[in-house]
Coordinates of C-alpha atoms and ligand atoms in Angstrom, one line a residue:
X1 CA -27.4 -0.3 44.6
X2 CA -25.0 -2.4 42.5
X3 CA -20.9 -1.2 43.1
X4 CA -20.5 -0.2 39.5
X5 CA -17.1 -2.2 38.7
X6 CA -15.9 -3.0 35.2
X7 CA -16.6 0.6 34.1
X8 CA -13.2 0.6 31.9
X9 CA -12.0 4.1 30.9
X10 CA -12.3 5.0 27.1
X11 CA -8.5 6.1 26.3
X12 CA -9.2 8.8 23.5
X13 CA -6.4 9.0 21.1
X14 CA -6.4 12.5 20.2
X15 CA -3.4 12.5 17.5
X16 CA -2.4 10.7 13.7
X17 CA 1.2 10.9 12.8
X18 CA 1.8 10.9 9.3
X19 CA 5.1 10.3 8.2
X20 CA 5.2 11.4 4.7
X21 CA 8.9 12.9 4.1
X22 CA 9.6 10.0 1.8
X23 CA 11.0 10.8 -1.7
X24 CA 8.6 8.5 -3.4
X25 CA 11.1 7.3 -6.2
X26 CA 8.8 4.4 -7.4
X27 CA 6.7 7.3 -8.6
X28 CA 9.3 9.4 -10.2
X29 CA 9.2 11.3 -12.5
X30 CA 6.0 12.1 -10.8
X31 CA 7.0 12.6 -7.9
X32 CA 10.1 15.3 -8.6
X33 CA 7.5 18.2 -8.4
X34 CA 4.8 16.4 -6.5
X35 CA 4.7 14.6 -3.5
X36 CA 3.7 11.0 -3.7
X37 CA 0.9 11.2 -1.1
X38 CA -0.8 14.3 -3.3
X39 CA -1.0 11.7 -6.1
X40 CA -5.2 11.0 -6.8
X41 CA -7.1 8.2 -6.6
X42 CA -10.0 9.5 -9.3
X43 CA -10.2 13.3 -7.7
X44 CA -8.9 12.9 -3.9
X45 CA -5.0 12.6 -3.0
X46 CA -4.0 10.0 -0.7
X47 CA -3.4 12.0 1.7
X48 CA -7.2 13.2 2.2
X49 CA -8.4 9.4 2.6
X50 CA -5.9 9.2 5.4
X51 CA -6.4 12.1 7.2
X52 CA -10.6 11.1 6.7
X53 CA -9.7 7.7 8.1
X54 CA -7.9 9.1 10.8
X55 CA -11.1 11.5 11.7
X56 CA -13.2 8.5 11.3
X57 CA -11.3 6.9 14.3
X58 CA -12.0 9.8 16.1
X59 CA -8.4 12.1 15.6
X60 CA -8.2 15.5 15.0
X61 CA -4.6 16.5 15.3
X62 CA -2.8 15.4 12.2
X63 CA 0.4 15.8 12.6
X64 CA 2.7 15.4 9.6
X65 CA 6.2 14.3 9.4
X66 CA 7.3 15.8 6.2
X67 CA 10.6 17.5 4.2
X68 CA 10.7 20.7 2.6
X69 CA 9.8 19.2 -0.7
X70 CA 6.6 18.7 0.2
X71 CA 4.9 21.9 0.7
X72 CA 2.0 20.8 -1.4
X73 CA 0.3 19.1 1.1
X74 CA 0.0 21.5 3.6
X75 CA -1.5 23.8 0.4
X76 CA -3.8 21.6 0.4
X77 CA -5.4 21.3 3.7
X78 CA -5.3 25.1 3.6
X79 CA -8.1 27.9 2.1
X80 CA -7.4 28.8 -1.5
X81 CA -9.8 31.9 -1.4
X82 CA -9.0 32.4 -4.9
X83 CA -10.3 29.0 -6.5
X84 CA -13.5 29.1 -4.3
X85 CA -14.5 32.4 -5.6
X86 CA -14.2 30.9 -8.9
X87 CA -16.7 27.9 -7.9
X88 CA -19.0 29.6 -5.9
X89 CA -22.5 29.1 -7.0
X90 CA -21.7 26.6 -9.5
X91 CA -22.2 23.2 -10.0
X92 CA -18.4 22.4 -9.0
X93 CA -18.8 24.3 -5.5
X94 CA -19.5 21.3 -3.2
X95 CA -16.1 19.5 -4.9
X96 CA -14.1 21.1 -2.1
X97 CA -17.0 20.5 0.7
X98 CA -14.5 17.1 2.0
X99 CA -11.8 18.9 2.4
X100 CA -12.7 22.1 3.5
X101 CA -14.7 20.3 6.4
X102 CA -11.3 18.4 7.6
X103 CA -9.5 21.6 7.2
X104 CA -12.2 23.4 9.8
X105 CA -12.6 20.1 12.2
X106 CA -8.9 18.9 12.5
X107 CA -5.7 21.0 13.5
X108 CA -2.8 20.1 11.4
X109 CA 0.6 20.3 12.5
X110 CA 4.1 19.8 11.2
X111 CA 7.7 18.8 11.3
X112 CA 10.3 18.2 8.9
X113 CA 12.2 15.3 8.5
X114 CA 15.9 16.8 7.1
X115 CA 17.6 13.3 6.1
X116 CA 15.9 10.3 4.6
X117 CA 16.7 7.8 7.7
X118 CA 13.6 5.2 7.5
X119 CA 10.3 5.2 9.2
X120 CA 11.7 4.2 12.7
X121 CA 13.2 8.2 12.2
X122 CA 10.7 9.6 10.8
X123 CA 8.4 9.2 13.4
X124 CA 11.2 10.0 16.1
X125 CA 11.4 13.3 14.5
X126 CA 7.6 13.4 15.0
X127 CA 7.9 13.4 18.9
X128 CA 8.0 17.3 19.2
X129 CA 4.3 17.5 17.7
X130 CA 3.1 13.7 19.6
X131 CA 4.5 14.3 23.4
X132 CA 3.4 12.0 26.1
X133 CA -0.1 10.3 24.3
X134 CA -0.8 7.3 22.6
X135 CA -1.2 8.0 19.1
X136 CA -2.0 6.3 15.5
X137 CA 0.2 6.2 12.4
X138 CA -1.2 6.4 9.5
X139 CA 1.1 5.5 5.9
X140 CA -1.1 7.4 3.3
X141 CA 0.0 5.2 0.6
X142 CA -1.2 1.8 1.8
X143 CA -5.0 2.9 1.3
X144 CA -7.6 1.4 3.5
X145 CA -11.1 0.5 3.1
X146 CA -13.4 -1.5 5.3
X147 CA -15.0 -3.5 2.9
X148 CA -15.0 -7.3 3.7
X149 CA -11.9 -8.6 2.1
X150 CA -12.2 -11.2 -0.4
X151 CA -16.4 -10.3 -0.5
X152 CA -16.5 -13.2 2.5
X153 CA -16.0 -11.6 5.8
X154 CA -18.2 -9.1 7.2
X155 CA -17.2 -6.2 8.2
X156 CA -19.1 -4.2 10.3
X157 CA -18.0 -0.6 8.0
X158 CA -15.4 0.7 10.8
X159 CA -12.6 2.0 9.2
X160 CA -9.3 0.1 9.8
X161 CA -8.0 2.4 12.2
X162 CA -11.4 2.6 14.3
X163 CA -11.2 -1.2 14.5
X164 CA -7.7 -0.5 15.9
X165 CA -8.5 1.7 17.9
X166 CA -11.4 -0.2 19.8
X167 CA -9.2 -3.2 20.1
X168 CA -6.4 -0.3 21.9
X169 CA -9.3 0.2 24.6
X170 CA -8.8 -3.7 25.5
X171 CA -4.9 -3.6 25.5
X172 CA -4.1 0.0 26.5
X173 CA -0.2 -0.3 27.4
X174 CA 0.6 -2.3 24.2
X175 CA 1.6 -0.9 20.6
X176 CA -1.1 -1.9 18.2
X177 CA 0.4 -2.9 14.7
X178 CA -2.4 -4.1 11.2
X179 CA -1.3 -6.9 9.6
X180 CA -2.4 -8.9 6.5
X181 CA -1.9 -12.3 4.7
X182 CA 0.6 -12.0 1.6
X183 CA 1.6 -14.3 -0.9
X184 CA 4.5 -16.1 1.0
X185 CA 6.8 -14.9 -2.3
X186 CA 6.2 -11.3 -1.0
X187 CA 7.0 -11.4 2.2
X188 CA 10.6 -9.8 1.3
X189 CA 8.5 -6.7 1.1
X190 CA 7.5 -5.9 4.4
X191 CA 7.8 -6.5 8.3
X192 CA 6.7 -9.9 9.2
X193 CA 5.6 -11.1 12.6
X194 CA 5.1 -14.3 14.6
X195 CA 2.9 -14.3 17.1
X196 CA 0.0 -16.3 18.7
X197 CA -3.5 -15.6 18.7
X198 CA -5.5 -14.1 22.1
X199 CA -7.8 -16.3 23.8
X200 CA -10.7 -16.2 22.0
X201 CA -9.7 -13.8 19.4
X202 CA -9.8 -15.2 15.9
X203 CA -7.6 -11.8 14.6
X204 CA -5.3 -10.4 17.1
X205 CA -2.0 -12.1 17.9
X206 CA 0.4 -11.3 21.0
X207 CA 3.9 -10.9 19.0
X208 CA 6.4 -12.2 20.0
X209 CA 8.7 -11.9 16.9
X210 CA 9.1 -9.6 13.7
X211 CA 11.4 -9.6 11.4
X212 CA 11.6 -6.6 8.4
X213 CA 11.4 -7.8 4.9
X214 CA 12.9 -11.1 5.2
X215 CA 13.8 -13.7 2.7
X216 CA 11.5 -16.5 2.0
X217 CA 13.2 -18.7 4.1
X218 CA 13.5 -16.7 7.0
X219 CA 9.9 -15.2 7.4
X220 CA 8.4 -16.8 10.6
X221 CA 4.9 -16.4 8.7
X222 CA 3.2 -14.5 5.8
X223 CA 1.2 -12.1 8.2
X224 CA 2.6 -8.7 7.3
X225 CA 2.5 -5.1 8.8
X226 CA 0.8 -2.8 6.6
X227 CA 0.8 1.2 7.4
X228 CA -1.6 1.5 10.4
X229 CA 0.0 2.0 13.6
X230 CA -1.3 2.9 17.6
X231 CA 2.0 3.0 19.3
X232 CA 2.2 4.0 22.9
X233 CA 4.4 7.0 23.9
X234 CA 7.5 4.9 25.3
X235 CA 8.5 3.8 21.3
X236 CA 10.0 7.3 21.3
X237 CA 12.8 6.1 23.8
X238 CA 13.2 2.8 22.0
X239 CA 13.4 4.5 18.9
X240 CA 16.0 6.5 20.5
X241 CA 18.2 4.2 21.2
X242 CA 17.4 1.8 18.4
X243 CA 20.7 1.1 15.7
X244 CA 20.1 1.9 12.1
X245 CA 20.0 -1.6 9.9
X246 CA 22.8 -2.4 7.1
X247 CA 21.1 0.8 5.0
X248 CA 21.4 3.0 7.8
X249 CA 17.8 3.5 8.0
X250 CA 15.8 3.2 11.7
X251 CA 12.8 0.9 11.1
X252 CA 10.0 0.8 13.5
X253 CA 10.3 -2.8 12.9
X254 CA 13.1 -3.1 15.4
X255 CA 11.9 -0.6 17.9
X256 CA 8.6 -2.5 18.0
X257 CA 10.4 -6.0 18.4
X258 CA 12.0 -4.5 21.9
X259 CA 8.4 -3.8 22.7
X260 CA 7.3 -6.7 21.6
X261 CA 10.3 -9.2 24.0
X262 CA 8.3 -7.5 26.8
X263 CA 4.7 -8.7 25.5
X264 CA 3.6 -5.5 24.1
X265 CA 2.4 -5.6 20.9
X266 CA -0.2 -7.5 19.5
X267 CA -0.7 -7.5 15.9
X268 CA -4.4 -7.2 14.3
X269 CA -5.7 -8.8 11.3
X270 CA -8.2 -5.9 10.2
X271 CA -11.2 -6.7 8.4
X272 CA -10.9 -4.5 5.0
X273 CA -9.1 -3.8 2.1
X274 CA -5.7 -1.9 1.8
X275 CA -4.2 -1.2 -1.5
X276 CA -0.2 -0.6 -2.2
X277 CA -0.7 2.8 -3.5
X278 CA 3.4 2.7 -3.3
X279 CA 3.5 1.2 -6.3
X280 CA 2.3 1.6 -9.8
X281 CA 0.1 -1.6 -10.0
X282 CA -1.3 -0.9 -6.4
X283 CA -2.2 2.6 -7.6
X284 CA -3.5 1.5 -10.5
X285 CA -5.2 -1.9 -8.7
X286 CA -6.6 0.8 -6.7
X287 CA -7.7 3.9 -9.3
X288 CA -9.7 0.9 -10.5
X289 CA -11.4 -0.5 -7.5
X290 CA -12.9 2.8 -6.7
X291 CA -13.6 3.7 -10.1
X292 CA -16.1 0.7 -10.0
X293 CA -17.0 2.0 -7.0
X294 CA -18.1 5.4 -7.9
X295 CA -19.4 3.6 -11.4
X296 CA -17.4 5.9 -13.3
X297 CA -16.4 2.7 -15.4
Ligands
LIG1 P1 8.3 4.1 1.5 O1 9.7 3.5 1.3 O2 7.2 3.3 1.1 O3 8.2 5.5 0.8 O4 8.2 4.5 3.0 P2 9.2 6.3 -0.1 O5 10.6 6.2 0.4 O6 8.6 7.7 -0.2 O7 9.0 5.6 -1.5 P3 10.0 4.9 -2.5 O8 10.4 3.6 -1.9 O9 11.2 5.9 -2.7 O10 9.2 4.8 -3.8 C1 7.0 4.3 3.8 C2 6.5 5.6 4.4 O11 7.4 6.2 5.2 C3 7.7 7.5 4.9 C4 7.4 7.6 3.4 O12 7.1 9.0 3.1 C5 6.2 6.7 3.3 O13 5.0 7.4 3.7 N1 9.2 7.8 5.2 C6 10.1 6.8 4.8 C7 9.5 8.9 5.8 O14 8.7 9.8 6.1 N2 10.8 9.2 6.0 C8 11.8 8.3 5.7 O15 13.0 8.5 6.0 C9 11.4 7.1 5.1

């Protein structure tokens, strides 16, 4: 009988941290009364086709970094006994079938976020509900889907977070950060890394720099970080000890960059689409896209 070596482990990651205490002020005055990530693409809020991405990849904690403004969205993941006796036996009663199932798969926790200090402390704050386990970030408004971008490149219809999460299985102590081409003029927008490609990987880079939202002439490259995340339990102590920028704000940015000096973050190039449903013409790029979709228009 053959010694059975090369049997890897499959590291499950249980747990989606979704930092959503953000004010949303592109979106105001929308947003005064109503959280950004509750805002619809055609019927379903953002926050739905996360946590269904996240579920896709397998998650069902979803644990939500939030602020006491935001109530809504755990409304929402929660019975309304009232509205489905009003829908029973009707035409409309299968329109809460999506979210009633991630209600009854997934456990949903929460933690509140009491001052706006950036990302890089919002998902500190989110250690209480994470502990000691890998775990994916998920930023509900950059909304991913895994159709081939550009209509060239196949995709094999995992959702960007499961493509994430089976290149984790190769590269289990090392942060795991989605990037994308932009237009060199928007670089200023995001975190930007430098990096060089794997050994035979066409789209995953070992980083060995980032840099958040620099000018033109100071981004290493136009490969940017969009908001999907698998970020090993030890960012909490980097986080810890990482100094708020010029704004006073924590960015993951610089926690991952510490990570990344010691070879531990490779950056992926996912194959899909992600919209910027942060700002108006994302959302409305977006509202589009899957109207077309759904042939609605
Ligand atoms: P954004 O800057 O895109 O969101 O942060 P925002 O602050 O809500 O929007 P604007 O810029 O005012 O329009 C990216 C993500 O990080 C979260 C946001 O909720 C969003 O999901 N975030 C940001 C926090 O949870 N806490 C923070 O302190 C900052």
């Amino acid at each position: 009988m053959k010694p059975m070596f090369g049997l890897e482990t499959f590291i499950k990651i249980n747990k989606c941290l979704f930092p959503v205490a953000g004010y949303g002020t592109r979106f105001l005055p929308a947003t005064k009364a109503i959280p950004k990530e509750m805002l619809p693409i055609l019927t379903k809020p953002l926050i739905q086709y996360g946590v269904e991405e996240a579920m896709s990849a397998g998650m069902t904690t979803m644990a939500m970094v939030t602020s006491k403004y935001k109530q809504a969205i755990k409304n929402h993941f929660e019975p309304h006994s009232d509205i489905e006796a009003s829908i029973k036996d009707t035409t409309k009663e299968s329109l809460l079938d999506e979210v009633n199932h991630t209600s009854s798969v997934c456990n949903f926790t929460y933690i509140e976020q009491d001052q706006m200090l950036g990302l890089g402390h919002a998902i500190y704050t989110g250690k209480p509900l994470i502990g000691n386990e890998p775990f994916a970030v998920i930023l509900p408004d950059d909304l991913c889907t895994s159709t081939p971008q550009g209509g060239t490149e196949k995709s094999d219809g995992d959702s960007v977070l499961k493509q994430m999460t089976k290149l984790y299985q190769q590269h289990p102590d090392c942060c795991i950060v989605a990037i994308e081409e932009v237009p060199m003029i928007e670089v200023d927008k995001y975190g930007v890394i430098d990096g060089e490609l794997l050994e035979g990987s066409n789209d995953a880079y070992r980083v060995n720099s980032m840099v958040e939202k620099p000018s033109l002439k100071d981004a290493p490259t136009n490969l940017a970080i969009i908001g999907r995340y698998i970020l090993t339990p030890d960012i909490f102590d980097v986080l810890e000890s990482t100094e708020p920028d010029k704004n006073g704000e924590i960015q993951i940015t610089d926690a991952l960059m510490t990570l990344a000096k010691q070879g531990k973050v490779i950056a992926y190039k996912f194959k899909g689409k992600r919209f910027d449903c942060g700002n108006v013409e994302g959302f409305v790029v977006a509202t589009n896209y899957f109207a077309k979709e759904q042939g609605i228009i």
